[in-house]
Short mmCIF file of C-alpha atoms in Angstrom, two decimals:
data_model
loop_
_atom_site.label_atom_id
_atom_site.label_comp_id
_atom_site.label_asym_id
_atom_site.label_seq_id
_atom_site.Cartn_x
_atom_site.Cartn_y
_atom_site.Cartn_z
CA UNK A 1 -40.80 72.53 -60.60
CA UNK A 2 -40.40 69.05 -60.31
CA UNK A 3 -41.98 67.36 -57.28
CA UNK A 4 -40.40 63.49 -57.80
CA UNK A 5 -36.98 64.86 -55.61
CA UNK A 6 -38.26 67.00 -53.18
CA UNK A 7 -38.52 64.73 -50.24
CA UNK A 8 -35.71 62.42 -50.76
CA UNK A 9 -32.50 62.96 -48.54
CA UNK A 10 -29.07 63.61 -49.93
CA UNK A 11 -26.82 60.55 -50.39
CA UNK A 12 -22.50 60.51 -48.69
CA UNK A 13 -22.01 60.36 -53.21
CA UNK A 14 -23.77 64.01 -53.14
CA UNK A 15 -22.34 65.50 -50.65
CA UNK A 16 -18.55 64.23 -51.82
CA UNK A 17 -19.33 65.13 -55.69
CA UNK A 18 -20.30 68.38 -54.02
CA UNK A 19 -17.46 69.35 -51.78
CA UNK A 20 -15.44 68.16 -55.77
CA UNK A 21 -17.27 70.62 -57.59
CA UNK A 22 -16.25 72.84 -54.14
CA UNK A 23 -13.11 72.47 -54.46
CA UNK A 24 -13.03 72.31 -57.79
CA UNK A 25 -14.66 76.38 -57.94
CA UNK A 26 -11.06 77.41 -55.20
CA UNK A 27 -9.21 75.56 -57.15
CA UNK A 28 -9.98 77.48 -60.13
CA UNK A 29 -9.78 80.58 -58.37
CA UNK A 30 -6.56 79.93 -57.43
CA UNK A 31 -5.26 79.41 -60.65
CA UNK A 32 -6.29 82.92 -62.32
CA UNK A 33 -5.09 84.73 -59.06
CA UNK A 34 -1.62 82.95 -59.28
CA UNK A 35 -1.60 82.26 -63.09
CA UNK A 36 -1.11 79.10 -63.24
CA UNK A 37 -3.28 77.42 -66.54
CA UNK A 38 -2.20 74.67 -65.19
CA UNK A 39 -4.50 74.68 -62.13
CA UNK A 40 -6.65 76.89 -63.48
CA UNK A 41 -7.30 73.81 -66.11
CA UNK A 42 -7.64 71.42 -62.27
CA UNK A 43 -10.32 73.44 -61.41
CA UNK A 44 -12.90 73.37 -64.03
CA UNK A 45 -11.84 69.37 -64.59
CA UNK A 46 -13.59 68.89 -61.18
CA UNK A 47 -16.11 72.06 -61.91
CA UNK A 48 -16.96 70.13 -64.68
CA UNK A 49 -17.13 66.50 -63.05
CA UNK A 50 -19.32 67.88 -60.33
CA UNK A 51 -21.63 69.12 -62.64
CA UNK A 52 -22.07 66.30 -65.22
CA UNK A 53 -22.56 63.38 -62.12
CA UNK A 54 -25.74 65.89 -60.68
CA UNK A 55 -26.57 66.73 -64.94
CA UNK A 56 -26.47 62.51 -64.99
CA UNK A 57 -28.40 62.53 -62.50
CA UNK A 58 -31.42 63.86 -62.81
CA UNK A 59 -31.17 63.05 -66.20
#
């Protein structure tokens, strides 16, 4: 396991990105349930945005 980030506190920007990812998952689920492809695509884009932030942060 990587100990480099072990005791670093989360910044407020991390909390915002977690929220974007979480709500992206909710919007994707709502788009699937309501059979709205536009809503599902928006949710997938939000999830990709959130995951992309954390991937680039670790890189």
